[in-house]
PDB file of C-alpha atoms and ligand atoms in Angstrom:
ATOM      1  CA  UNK A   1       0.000   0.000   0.000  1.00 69.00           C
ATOM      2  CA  UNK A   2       0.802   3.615  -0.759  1.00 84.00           C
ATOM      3  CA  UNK A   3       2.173   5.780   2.617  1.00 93.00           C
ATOM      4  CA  UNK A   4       0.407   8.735   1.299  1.00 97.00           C
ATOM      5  CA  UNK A   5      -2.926   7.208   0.229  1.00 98.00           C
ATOM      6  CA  UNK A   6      -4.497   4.401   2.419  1.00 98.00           C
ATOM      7  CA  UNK A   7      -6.920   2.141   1.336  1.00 98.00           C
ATOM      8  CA  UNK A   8      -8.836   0.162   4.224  1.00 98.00           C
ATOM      9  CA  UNK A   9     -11.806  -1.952   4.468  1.00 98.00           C
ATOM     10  CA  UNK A  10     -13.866  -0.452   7.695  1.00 98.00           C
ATOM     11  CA  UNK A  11     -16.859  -2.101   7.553  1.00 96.00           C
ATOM     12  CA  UNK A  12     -18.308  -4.825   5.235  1.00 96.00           C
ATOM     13  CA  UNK A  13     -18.367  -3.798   1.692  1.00 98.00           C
ATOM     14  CA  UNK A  14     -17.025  -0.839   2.750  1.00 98.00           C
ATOM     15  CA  UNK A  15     -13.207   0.579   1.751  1.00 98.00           C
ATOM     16  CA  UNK A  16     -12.277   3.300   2.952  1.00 98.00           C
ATOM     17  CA  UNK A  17      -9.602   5.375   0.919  1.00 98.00           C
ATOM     18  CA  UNK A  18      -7.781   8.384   3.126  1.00 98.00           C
ATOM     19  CA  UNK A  19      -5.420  10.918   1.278  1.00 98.00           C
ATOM     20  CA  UNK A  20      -2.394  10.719   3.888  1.00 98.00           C
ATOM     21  CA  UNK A  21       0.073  13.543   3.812  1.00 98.00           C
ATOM     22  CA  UNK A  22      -0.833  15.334   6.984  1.00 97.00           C
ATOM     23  CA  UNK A  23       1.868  17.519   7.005  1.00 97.00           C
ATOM     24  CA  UNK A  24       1.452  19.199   3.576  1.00 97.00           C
ATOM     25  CA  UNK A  25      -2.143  19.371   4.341  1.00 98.00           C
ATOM     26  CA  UNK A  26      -2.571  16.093   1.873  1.00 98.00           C
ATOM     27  CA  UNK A  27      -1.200  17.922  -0.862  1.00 98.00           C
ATOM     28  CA  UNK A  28      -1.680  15.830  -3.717  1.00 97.00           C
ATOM     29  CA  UNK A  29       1.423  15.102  -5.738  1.00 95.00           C
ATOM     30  CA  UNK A  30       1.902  12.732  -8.299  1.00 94.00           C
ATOM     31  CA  UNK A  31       2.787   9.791  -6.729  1.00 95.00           C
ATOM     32  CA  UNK A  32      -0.640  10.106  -4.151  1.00 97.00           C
ATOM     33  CA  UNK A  33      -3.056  10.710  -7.385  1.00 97.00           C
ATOM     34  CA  UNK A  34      -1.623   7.250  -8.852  1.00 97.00           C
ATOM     35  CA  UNK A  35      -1.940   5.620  -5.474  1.00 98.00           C
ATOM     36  CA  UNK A  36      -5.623   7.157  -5.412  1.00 98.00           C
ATOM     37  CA  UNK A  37      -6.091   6.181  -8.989  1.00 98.00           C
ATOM     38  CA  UNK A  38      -4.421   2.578  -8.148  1.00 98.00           C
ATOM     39  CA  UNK A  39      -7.187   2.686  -4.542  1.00 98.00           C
ATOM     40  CA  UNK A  40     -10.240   3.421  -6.608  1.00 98.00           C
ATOM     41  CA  UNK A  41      -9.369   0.904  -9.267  1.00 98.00           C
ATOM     42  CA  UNK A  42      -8.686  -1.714  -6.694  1.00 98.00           C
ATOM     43  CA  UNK A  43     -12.069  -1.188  -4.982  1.00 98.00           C
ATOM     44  CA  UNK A  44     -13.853  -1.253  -8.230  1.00 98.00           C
ATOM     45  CA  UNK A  45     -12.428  -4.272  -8.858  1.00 98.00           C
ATOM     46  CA  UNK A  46     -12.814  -6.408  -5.869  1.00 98.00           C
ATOM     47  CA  UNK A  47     -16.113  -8.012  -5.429  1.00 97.00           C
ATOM     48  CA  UNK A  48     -16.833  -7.872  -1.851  1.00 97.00           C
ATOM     49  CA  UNK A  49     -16.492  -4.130  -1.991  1.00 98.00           C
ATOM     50  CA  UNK A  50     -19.930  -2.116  -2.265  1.00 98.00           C
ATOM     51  CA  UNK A  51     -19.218   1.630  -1.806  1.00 98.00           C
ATOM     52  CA  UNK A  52     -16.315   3.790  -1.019  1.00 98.00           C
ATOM     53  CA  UNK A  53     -15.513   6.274   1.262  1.00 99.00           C
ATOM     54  CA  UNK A  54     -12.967   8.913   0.837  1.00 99.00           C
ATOM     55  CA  UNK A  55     -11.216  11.479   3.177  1.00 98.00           C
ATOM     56  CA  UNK A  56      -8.198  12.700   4.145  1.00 98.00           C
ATOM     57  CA  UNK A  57      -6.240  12.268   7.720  1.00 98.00           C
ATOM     58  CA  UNK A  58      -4.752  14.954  10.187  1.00 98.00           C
ATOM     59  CA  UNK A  59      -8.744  16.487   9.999  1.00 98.00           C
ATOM     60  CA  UNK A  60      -7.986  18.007   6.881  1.00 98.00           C
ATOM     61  CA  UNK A  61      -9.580  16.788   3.650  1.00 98.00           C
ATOM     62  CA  UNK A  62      -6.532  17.808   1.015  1.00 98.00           C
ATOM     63  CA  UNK A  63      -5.288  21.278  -0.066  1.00 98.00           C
ATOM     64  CA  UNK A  64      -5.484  20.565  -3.415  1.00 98.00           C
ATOM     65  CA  UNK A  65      -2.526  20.134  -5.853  1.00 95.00           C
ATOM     66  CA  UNK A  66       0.879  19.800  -4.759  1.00 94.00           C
ATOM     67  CA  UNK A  67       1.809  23.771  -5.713  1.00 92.00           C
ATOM     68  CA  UNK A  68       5.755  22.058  -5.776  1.00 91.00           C
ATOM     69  CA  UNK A  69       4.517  19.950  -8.651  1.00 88.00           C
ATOM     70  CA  UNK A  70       2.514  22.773 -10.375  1.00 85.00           C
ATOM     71  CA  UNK A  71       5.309  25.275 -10.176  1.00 84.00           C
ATOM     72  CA  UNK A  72       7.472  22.630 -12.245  1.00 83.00           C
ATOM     73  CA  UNK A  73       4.856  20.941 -14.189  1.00 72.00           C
ATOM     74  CA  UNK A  74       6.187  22.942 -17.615  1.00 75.00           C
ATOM     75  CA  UNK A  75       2.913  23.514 -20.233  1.00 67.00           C
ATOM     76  CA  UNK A  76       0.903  20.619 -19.123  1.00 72.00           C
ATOM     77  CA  UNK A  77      -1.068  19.582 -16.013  1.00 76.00           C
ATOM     78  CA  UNK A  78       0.315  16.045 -14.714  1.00 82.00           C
ATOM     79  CA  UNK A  79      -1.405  13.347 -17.040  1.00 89.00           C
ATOM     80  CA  UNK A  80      -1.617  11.206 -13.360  1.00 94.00           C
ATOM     81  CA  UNK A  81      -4.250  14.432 -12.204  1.00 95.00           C
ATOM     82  CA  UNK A  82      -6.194  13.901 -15.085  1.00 95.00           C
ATOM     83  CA  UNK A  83      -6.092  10.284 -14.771  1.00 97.00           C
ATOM     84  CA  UNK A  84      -7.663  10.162 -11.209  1.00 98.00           C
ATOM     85  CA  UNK A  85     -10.084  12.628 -12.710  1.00 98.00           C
ATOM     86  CA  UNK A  86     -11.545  10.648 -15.333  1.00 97.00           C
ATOM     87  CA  UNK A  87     -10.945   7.992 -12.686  1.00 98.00           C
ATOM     88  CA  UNK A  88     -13.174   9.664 -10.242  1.00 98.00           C
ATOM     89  CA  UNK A  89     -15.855  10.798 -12.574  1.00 98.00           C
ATOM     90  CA  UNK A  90     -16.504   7.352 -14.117  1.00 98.00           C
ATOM     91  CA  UNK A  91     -16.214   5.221 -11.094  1.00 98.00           C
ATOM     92  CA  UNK A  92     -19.320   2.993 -11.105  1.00 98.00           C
ATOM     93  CA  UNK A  93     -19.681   1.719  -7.548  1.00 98.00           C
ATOM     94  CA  UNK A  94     -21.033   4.645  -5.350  1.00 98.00           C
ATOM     95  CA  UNK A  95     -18.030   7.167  -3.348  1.00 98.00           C
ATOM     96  CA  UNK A  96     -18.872   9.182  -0.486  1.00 99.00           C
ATOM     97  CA  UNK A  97     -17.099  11.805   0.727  1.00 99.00           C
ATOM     98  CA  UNK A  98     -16.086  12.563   4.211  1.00 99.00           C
ATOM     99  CA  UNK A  99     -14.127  16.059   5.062  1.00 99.00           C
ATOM    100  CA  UNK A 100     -13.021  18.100   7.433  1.00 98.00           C
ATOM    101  CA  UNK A 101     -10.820  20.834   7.621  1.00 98.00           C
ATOM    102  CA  UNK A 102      -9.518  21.988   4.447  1.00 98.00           C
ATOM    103  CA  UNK A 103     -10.912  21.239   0.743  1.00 98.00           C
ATOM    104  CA  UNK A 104      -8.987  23.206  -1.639  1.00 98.00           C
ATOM    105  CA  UNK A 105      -8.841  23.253  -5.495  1.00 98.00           C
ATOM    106  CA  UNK A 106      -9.342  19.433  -6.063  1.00 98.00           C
ATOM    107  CA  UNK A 107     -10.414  19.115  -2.841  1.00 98.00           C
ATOM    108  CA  UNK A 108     -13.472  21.209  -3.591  1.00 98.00           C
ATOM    109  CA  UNK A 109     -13.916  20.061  -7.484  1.00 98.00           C
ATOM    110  CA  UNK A 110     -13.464  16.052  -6.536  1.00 98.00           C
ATOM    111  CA  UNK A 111     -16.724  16.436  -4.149  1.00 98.00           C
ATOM    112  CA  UNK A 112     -18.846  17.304  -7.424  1.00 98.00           C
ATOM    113  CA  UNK A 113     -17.943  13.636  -8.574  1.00 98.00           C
ATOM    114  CA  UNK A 114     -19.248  11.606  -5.302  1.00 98.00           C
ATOM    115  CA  UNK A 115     -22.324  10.806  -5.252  1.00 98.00           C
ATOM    116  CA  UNK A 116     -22.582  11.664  -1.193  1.00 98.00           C
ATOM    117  CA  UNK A 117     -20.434  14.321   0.413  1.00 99.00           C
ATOM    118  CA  UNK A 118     -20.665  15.291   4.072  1.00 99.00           C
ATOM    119  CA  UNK A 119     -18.519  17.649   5.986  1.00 99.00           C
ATOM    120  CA  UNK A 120     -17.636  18.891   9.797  1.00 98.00           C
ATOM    121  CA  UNK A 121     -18.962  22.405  10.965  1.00 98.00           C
ATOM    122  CA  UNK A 122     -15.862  23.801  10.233  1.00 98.00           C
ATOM    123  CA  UNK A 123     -14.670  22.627   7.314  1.00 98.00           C
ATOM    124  CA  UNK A 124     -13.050  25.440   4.532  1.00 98.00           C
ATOM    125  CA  UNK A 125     -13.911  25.031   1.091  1.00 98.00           C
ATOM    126  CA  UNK A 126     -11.783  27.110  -1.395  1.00 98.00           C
ATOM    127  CA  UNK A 127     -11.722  27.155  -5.106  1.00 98.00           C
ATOM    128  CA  UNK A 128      -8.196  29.718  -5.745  1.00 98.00           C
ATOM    129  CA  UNK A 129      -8.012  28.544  -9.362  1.00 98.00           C
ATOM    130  CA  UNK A 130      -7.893  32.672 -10.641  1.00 98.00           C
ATOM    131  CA  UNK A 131      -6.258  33.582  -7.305  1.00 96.00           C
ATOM    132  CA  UNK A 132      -3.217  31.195  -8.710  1.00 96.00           C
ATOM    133  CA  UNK A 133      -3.364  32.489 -12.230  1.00 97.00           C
ATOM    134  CA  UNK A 134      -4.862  28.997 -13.097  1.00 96.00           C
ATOM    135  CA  UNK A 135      -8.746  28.501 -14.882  1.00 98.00           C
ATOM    136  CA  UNK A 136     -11.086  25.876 -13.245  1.00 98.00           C
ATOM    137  CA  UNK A 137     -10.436  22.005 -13.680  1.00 98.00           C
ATOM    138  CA  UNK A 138     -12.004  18.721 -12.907  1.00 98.00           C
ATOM    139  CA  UNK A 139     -15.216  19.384 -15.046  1.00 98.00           C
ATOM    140  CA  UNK A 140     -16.024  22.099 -12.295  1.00 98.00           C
ATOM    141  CA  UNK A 141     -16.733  24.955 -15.005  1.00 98.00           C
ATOM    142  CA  UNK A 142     -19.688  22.560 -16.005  1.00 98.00           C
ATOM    143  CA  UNK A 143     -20.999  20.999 -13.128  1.00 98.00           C
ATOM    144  CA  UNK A 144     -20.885  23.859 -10.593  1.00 98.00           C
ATOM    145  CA  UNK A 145     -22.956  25.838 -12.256  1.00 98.00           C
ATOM    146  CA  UNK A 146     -25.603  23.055 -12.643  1.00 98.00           C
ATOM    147  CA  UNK A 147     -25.250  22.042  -8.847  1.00 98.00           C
ATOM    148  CA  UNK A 148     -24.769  26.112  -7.400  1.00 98.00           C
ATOM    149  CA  UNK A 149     -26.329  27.473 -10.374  1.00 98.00           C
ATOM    150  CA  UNK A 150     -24.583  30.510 -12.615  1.00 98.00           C
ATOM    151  CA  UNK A 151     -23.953  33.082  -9.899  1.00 98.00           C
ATOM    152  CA  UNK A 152     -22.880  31.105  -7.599  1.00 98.00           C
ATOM    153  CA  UNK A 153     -20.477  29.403  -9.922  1.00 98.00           C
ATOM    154  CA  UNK A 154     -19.191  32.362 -10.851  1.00 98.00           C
ATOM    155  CA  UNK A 155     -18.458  33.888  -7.327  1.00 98.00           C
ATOM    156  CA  UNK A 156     -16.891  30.938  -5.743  1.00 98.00           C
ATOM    157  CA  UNK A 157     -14.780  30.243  -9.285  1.00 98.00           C
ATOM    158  CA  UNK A 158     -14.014  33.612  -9.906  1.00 98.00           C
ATOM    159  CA  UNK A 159     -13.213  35.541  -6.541  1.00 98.00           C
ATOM    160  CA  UNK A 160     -11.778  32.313  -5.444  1.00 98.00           C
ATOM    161  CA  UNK A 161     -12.654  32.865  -1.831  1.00 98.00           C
ATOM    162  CA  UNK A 162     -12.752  30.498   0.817  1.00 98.00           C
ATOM    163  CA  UNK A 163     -16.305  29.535   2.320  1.00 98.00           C
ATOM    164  CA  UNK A 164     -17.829  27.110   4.962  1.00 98.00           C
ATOM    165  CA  UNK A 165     -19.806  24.111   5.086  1.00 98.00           C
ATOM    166  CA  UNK A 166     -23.052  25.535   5.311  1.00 98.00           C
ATOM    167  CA  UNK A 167     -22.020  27.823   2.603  1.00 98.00           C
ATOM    168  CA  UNK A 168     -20.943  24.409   0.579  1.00 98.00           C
ATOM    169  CA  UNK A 169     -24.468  22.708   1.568  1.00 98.00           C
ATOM    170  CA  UNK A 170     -25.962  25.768   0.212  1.00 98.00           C
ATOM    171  CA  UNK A 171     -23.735  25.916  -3.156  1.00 98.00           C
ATOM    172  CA  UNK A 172     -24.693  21.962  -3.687  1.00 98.00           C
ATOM    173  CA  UNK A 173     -21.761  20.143  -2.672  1.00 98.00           C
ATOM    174  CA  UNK A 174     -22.893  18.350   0.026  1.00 98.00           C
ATOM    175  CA  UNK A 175     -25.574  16.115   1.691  1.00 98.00           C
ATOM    176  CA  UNK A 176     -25.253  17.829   5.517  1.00 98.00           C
ATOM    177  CA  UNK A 177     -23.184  19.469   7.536  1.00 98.00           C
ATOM    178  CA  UNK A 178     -22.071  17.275  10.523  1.00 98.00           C
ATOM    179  CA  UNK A 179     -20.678  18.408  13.965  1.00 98.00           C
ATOM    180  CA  UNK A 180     -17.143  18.732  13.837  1.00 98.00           C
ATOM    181  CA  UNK A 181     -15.084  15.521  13.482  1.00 98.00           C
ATOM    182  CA  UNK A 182     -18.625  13.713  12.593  1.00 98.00           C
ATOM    183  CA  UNK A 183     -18.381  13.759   8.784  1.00 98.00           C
ATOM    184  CA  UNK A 184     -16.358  10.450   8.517  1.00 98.00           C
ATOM    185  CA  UNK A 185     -18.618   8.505  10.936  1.00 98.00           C
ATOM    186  CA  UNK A 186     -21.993   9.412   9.023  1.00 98.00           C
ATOM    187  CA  UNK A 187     -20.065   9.124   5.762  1.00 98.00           C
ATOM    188  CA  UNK A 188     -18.838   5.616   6.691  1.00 98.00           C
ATOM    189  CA  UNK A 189     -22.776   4.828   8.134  1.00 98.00           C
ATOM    190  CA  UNK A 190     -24.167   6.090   4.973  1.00 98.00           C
ATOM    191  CA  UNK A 191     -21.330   4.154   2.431  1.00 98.00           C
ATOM    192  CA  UNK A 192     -22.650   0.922   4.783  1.00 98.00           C
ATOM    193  CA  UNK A 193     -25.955   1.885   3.998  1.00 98.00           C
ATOM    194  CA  UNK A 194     -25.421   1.574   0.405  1.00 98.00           C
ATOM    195  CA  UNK A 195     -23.430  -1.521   0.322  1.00 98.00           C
ATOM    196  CA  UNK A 196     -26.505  -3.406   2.212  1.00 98.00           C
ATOM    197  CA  UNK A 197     -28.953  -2.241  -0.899  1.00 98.00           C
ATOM    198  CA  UNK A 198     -28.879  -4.802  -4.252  1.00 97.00           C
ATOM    199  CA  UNK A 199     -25.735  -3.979  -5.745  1.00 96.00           C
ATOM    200  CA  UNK A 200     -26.573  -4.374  -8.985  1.00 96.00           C
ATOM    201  CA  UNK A 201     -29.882  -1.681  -8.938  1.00 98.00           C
ATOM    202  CA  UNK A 202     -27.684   0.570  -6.976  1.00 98.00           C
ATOM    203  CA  UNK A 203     -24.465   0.380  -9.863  1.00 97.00           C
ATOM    204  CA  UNK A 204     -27.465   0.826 -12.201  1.00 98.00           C
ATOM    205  CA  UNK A 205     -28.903   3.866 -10.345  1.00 98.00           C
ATOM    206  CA  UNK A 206     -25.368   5.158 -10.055  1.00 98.00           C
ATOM    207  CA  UNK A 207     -24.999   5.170 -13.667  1.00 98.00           C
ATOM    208  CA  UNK A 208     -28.429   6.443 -15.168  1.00 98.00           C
ATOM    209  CA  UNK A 209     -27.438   9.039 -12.458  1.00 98.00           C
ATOM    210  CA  UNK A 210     -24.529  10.344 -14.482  1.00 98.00           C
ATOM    211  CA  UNK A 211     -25.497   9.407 -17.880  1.00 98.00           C
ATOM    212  CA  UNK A 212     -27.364  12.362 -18.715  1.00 97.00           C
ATOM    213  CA  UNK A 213     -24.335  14.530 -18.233  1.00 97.00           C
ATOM    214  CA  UNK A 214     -21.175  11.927 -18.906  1.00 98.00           C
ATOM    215  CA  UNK A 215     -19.742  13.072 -22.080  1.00 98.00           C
ATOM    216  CA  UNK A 216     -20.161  17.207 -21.059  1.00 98.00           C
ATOM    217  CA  UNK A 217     -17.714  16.072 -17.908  1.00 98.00           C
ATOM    218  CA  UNK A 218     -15.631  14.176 -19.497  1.00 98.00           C
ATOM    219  CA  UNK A 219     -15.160  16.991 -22.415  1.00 98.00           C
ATOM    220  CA  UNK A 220     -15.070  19.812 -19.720  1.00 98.00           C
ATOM    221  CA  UNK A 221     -12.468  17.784 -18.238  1.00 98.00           C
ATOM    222  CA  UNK A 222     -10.123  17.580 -21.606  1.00 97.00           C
ATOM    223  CA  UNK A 223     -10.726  20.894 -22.525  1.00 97.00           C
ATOM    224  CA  UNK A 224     -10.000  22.545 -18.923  1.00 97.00           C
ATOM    225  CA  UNK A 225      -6.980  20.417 -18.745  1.00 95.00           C
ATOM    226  CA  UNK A 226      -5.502  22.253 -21.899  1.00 95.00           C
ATOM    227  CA  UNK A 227      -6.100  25.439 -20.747  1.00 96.00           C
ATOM    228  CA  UNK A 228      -5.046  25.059 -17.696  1.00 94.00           C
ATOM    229  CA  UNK A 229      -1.612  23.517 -19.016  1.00 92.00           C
ATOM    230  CA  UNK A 230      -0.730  26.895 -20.622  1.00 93.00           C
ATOM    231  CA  UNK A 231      -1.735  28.570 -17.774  1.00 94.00           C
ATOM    232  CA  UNK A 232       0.548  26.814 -15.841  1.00 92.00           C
ATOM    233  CA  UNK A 233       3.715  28.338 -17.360  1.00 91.00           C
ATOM    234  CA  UNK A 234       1.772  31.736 -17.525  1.00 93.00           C
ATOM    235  CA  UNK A 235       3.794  34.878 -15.631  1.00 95.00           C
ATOM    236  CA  UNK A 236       0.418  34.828 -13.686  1.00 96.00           C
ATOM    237  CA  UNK A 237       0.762  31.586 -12.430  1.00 94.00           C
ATOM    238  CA  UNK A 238       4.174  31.345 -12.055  1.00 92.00           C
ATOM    239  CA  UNK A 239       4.279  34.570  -9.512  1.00 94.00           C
ATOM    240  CA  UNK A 240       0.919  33.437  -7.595  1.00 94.00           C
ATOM    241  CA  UNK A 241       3.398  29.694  -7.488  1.00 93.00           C
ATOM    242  CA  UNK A 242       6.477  31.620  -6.299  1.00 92.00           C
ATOM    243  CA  UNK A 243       4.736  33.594  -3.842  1.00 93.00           C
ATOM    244  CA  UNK A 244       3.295  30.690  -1.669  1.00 92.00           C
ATOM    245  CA  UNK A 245       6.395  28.207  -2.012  1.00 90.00           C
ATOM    246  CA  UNK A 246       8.720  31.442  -0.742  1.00 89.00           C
ATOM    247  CA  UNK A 247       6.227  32.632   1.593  1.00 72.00           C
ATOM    248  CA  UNK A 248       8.207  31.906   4.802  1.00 53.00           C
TER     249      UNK A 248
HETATM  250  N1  COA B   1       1.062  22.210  -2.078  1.00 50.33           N
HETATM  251  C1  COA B   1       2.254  22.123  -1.494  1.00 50.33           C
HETATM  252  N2  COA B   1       2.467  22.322  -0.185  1.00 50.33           N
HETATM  253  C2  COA B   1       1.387  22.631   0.561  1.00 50.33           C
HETATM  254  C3  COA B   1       0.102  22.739   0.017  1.00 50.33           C
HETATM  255  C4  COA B   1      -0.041  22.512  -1.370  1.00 50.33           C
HETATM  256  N3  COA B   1      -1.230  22.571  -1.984  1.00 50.33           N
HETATM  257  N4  COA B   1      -0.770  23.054   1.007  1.00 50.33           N
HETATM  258  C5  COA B   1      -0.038  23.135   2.135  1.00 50.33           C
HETATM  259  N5  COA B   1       1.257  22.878   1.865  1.00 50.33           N
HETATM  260  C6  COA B   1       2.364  22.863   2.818  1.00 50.33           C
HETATM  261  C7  COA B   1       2.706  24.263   3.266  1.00 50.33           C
HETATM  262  O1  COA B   1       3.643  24.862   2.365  1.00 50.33           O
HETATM  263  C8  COA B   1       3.307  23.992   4.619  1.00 50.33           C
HETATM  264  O2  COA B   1       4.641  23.585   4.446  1.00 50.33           O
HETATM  265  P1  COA B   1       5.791  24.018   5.535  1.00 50.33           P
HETATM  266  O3  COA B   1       5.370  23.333   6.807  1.00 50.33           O
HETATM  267  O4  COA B   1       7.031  23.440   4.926  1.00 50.33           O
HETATM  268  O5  COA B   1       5.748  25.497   5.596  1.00 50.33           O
HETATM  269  C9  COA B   1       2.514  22.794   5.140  1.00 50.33           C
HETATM  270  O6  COA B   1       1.931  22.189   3.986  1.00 50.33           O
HETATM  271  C10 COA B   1       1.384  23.176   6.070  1.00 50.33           C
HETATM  272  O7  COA B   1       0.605  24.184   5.422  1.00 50.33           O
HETATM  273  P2  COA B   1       0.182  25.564   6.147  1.00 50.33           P
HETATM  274  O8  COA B   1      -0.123  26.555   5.072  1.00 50.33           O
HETATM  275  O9  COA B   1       1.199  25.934   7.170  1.00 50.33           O
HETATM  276  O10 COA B   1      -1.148  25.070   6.886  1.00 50.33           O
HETATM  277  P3  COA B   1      -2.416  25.939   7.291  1.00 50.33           P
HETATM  278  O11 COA B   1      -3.246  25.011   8.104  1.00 50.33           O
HETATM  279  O12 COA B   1      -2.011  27.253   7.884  1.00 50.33           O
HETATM  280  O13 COA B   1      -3.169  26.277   5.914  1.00 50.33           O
HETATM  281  C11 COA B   1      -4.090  25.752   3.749  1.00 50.33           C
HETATM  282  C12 COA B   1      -3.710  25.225   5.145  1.00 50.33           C
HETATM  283  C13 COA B   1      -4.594  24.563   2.955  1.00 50.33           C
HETATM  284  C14 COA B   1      -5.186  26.830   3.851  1.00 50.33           C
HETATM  285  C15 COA B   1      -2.856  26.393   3.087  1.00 50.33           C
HETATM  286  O14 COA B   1      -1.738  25.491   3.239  1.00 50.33           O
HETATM  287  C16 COA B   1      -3.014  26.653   1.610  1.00 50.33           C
HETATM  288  O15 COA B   1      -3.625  27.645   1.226  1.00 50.33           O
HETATM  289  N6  COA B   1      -2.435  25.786   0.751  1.00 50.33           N
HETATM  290  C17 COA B   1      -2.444  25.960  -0.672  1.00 50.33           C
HETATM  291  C18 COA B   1      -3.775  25.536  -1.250  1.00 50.33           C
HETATM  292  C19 COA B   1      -3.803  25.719  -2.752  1.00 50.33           C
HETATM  293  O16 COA B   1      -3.728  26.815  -3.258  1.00 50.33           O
HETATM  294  N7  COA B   1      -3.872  24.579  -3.482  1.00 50.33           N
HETATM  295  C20 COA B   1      -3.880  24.544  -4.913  1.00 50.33           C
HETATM  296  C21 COA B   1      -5.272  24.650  -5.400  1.00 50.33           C
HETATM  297  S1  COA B   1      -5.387  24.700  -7.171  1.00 50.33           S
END
């Protein structure tokens, strides 16, 4: 198993798959989006396995891209990011998310690919992809306006400023808003929940669920990926890089 993604089974039909680099905030560099891509492929694969649950340890859920990686990543997002976001987007068996603490970038944009997302009271949801000179990614410019609707969308892509979980509940990205520290428990109750229904109506479910807007995502996702390679070596991006990685 991967040290900085860890892949458990917690309760039957249940795995449980934690991004694990506390101390960079589960900053997601390349090596944890193949062990997350490896982790979801695993539980897709194995038959006892039902639903999924992911989250992040330390009480934070991840802050997004490794900025290390993005300030050297040249004119092209890592193909691995991409990877776990098609990955992500066409699972079939259902995910549910569980966070607390921070959700940043990724962080934010993976929750519009569960199917269940539940966070703690004081979770921080933040989508900096203008503050960083960047453009959105992950499908986001598609599906948050059809979960938050245009204004919304706009706001929380555009200013790029951090809000809370009610704020998040409001905007469509979650299920509820837990006490603090609750969100994995409920997540993990609700994941068991799902693995106890018929399997095969619930995979079904899950994908006449995403059918309808499939090959928008999975274009949005190609398309934002491009752009958001050039903007990667853009002077924009480059300064907004340099000025968090020499910060201290
Ligand atoms: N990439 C690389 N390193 C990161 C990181 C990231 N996305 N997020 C945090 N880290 C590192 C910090 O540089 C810091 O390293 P240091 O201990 O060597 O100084 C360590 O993780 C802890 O982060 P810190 O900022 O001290 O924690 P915090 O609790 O005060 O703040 C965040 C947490 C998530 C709000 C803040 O770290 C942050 O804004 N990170 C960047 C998020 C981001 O812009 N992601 C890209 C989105 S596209």
């Amino acid at each position: 198993m991967s040290e900085t993604v860890l892949s458990e089974t917690v309760a039957e039909g249940v795995r449980r798959i934690t991004m694990n680099r506390p101390d960079r905030r589960n900053a997601l560099d390349r090596a944890s989006y193949r062990a997350l891509i490896d982790a979801l492929a695993e539980a897709e694969a194995a038959s006892d396995i039902r639903a999924i649950v992911l989250t992040g340890a330390g009480g934070c859920f991840t802050s997004g891209n490794d900025i290390k990686d993005f300030a050297a990543a040249g004119a092209a997002i890592p193909r691995v990011a991409i990877d776990f976001l098609e990955a992500i987007s066409t699972a079939r068996k259902p995910i549910v998310a569980a966070v607390e603490g921070f959700a940043v970038g990724i962080g934010t944009t993976m929750l519009l690919h569960c199917d269940l997302a539940f966070a703690g009271r004081g979770a921080s949801f933040r989508l900096p992809f203008v503050t960083l000179g960047l453009c959105p990614e992950g499908g986001s410019s598609y599906l948050m306006p059809l979960v938050a609707g245009p204004k919304k969308a706009a706001e929380l892509l555009m200013l790029g400023e951090a809000f809370d979980a009610q704020a998040a509940l409001e905007a469509g990205l979650l299920n509820a808003v837990t006490e603090e520290g609750e969100a994995l428990g409920i997540a993990t109750r609700k994941a068991a929940a799902l693995a106890a229904l018929p399997p095969e109506s619930i995979a079904l479910t899950k994908a006449l669920l995403k059918r309808g807007g499939a090959a928008a995502v999975a274009e949005t996702i190609a398309t934002e990926a491009r752009h958001f390679g050039e903007r990667l070596v853009s002077a924009e991006a480059q300064a907004a890089f340099a000025a968090f990685l020499g910060r201290r």
